[in-house]
Tab-separated table of C-alpha atoms in Angstrom:
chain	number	residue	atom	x	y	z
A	9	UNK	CA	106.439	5.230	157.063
A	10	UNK	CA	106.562	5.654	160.828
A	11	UNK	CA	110.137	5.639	160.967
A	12	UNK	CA	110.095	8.875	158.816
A	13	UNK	CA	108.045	10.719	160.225
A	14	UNK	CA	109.967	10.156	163.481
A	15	UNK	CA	113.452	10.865	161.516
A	16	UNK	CA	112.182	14.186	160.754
A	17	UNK	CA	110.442	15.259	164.101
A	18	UNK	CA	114.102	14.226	165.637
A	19	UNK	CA	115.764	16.416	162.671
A	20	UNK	CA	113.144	19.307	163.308
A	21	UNK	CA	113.957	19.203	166.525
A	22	UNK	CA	117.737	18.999	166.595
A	23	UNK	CA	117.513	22.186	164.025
A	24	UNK	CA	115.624	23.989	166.354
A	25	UNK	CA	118.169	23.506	169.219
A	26	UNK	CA	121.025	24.010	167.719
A	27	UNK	CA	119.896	26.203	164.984
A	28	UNK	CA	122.923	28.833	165.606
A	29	UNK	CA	125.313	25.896	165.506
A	30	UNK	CA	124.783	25.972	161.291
A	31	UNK	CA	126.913	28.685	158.875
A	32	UNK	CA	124.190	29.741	157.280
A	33	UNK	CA	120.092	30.457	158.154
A	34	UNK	CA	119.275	29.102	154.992
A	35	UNK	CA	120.396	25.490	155.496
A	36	UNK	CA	118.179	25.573	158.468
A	37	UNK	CA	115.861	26.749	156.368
A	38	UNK	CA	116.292	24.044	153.821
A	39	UNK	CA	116.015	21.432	156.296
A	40	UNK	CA	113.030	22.960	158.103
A	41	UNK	CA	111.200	22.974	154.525
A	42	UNK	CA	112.459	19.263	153.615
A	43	UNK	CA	111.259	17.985	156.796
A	44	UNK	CA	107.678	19.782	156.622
A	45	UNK	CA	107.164	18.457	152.391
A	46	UNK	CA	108.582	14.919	153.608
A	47	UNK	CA	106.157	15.096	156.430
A	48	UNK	CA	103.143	16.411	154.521
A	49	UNK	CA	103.554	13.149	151.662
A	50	UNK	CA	104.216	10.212	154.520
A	51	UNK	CA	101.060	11.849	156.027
A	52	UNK	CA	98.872	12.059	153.070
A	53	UNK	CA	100.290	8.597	151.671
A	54	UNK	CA	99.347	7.163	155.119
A	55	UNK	CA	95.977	8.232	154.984
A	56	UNK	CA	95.089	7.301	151.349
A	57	UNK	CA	96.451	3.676	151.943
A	58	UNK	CA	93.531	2.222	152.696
A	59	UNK	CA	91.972	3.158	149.282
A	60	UNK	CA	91.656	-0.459	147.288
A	61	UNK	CA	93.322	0.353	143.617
A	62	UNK	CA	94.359	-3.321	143.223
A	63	UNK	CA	92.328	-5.626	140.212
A	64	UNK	CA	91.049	-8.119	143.003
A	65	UNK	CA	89.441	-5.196	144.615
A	66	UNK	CA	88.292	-3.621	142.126
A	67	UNK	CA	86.506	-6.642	140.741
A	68	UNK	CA	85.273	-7.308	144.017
A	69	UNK	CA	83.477	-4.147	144.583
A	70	UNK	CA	82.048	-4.163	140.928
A	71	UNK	CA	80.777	-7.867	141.311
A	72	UNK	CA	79.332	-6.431	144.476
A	73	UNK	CA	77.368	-3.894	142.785
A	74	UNK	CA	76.159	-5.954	139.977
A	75	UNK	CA	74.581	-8.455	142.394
A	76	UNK	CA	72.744	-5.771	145.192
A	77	UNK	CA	69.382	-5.448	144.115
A	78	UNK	CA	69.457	-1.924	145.944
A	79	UNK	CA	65.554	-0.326	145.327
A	80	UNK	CA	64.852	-3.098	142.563
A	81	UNK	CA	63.019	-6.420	142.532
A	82	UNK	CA	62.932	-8.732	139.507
A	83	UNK	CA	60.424	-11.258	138.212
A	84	UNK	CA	60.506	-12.789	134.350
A	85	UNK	CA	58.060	-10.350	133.182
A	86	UNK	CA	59.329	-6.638	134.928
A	87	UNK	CA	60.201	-5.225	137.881
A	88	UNK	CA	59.241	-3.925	141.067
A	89	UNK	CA	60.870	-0.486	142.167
A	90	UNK	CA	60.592	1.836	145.614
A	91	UNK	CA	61.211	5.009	146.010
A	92	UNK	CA	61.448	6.915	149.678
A	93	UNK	CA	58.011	8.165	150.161
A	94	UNK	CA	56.218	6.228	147.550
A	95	UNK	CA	54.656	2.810	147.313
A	96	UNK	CA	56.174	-0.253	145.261
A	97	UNK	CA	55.829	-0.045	141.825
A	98	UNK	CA	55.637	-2.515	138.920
A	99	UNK	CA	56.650	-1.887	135.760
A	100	UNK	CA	56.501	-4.451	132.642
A	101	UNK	CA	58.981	-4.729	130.494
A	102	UNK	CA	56.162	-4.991	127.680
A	103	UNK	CA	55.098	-1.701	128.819
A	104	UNK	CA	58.343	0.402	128.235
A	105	UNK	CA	58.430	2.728	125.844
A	106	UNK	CA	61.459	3.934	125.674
A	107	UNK	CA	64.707	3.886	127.689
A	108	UNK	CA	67.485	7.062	127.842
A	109	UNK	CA	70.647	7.180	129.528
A	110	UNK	CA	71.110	11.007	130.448
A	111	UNK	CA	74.030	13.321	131.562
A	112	UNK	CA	72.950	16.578	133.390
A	113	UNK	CA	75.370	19.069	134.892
A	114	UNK	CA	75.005	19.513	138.601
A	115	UNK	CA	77.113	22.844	140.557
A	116	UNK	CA	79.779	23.892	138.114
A	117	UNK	CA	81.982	20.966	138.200
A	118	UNK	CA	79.766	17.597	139.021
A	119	UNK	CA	77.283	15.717	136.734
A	120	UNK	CA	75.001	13.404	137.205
A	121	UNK	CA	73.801	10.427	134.863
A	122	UNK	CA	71.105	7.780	135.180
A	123	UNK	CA	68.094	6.271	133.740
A	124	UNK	CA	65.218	7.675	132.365
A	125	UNK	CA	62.188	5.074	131.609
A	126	UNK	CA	58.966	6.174	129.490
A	127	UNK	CA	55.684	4.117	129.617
A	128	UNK	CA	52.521	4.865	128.549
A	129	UNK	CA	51.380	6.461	131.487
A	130	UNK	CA	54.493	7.965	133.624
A	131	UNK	CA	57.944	8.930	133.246
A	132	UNK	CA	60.959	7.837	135.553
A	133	UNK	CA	64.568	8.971	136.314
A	134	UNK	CA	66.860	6.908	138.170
A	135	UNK	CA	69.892	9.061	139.124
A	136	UNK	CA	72.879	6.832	139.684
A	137	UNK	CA	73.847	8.882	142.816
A	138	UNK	CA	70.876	8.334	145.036
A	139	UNK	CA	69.191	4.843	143.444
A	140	UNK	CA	71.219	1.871	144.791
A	141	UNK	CA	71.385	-1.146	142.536
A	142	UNK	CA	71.188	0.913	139.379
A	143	UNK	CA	74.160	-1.056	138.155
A	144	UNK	CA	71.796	-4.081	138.084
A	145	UNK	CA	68.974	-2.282	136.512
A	146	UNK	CA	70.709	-1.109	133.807
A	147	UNK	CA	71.951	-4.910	133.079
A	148	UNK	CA	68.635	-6.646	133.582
A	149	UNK	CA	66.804	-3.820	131.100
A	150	UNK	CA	69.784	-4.696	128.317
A	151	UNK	CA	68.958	-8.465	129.043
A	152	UNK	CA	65.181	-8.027	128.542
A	153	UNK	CA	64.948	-5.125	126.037
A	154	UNK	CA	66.699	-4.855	122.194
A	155	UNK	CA	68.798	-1.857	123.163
A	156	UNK	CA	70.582	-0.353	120.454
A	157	UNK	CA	74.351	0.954	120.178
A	158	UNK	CA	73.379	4.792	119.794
A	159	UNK	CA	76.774	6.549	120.729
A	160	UNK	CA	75.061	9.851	120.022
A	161	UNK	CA	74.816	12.474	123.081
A	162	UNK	CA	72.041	14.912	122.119
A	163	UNK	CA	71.712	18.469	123.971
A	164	UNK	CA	68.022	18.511	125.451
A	165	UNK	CA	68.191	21.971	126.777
A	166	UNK	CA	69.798	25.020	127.505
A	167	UNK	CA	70.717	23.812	131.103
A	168	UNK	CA	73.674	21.074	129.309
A	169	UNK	CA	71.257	18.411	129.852
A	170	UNK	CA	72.703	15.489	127.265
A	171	UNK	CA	70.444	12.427	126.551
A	172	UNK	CA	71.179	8.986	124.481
A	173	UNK	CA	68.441	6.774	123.118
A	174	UNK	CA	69.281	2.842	124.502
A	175	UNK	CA	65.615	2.045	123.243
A	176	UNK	CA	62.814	2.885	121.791
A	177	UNK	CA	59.803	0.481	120.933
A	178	UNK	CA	58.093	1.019	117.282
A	179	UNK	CA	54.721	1.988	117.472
A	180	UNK	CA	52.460	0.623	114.059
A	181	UNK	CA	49.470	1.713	113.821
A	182	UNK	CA	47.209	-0.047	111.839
């Protein structure tokens, strides 16, 4: 790579000297515009290199985040949760009413997905963005709740807000 992008400084250069030397403007032209493209994609390939695309690294990184715990604790029963500004929270897994995975535009061209957990008395959203260990989360609630394959994306509101039901507990009342 950094024997090309010398080759075509040295040609650049040699084109500018003795650009009369050539028949024609636009061969120096055509060189001039070869050498620029050629050093544009050594640049650019240079600077992405360092981007893991391999399996090993992949699977790496996705073991990785399927072990960090991130803002989660476990214990057999539920789980212990903490977001910035609030105090630790326990929820039981008993208590959970139901469990949503949501898709929400964000801007024009993002979205965001995450978590949303209903109990009795609250309602929480986990955004996958901003809530590290979420990965784990959503793996320890599939372990420890019947989750259902519900493949259905339903529209929630005008703003392209798309939920699907993972779980939902039966209520009887008797």
């Amino acid at each position: 790579m950094k024997k090309i992008i010398v080759i075509c400084i040295v040609t650049l250069i040699a084109v500018y000297i003795f650009y009369p030397v050539f028949d024609s403007e636009k061969i120096s032209y055509l060189i001039i515009f070869l050498c620029f493209a050629i050093l544009c994609f050594t640049v650019a390939k240079l600077i992405t290199v360092n981007d893991p695309v391999d399996y090993e690294s992949t699977e790496k990184e996705m073991t990785r985040r399927y072990t960090e715990n991130g803002i989660f604790s476990y214990t057999a029963e539920g789980f212990y949760f903490t977001k910035e500004s609030e105090p630790k929270e326990y929820i039981k897994y008993s208590d959970i009413l139901e469990v949503n995975a949501f898709i929400i535009p964000f801007l024009d061209e993002e979205t965001h997905s995450g978590i949303e957990l209903i109990t009795l008395g609250k309602k929480y959203e986990f955004i996958d963005q901003y809530c590290k260990g979420i990965e784990k989360f959503t793996e320890q609630l599939s372990e420890n709740l019947p989750f259902h394959n519900n493949h259905e994306l339903k529209m929630s509101n005008n703003y392209g807000l798309k939920k699907r039901n993972l779980f939902q507990k039966t209520i009887s009342i008797d």
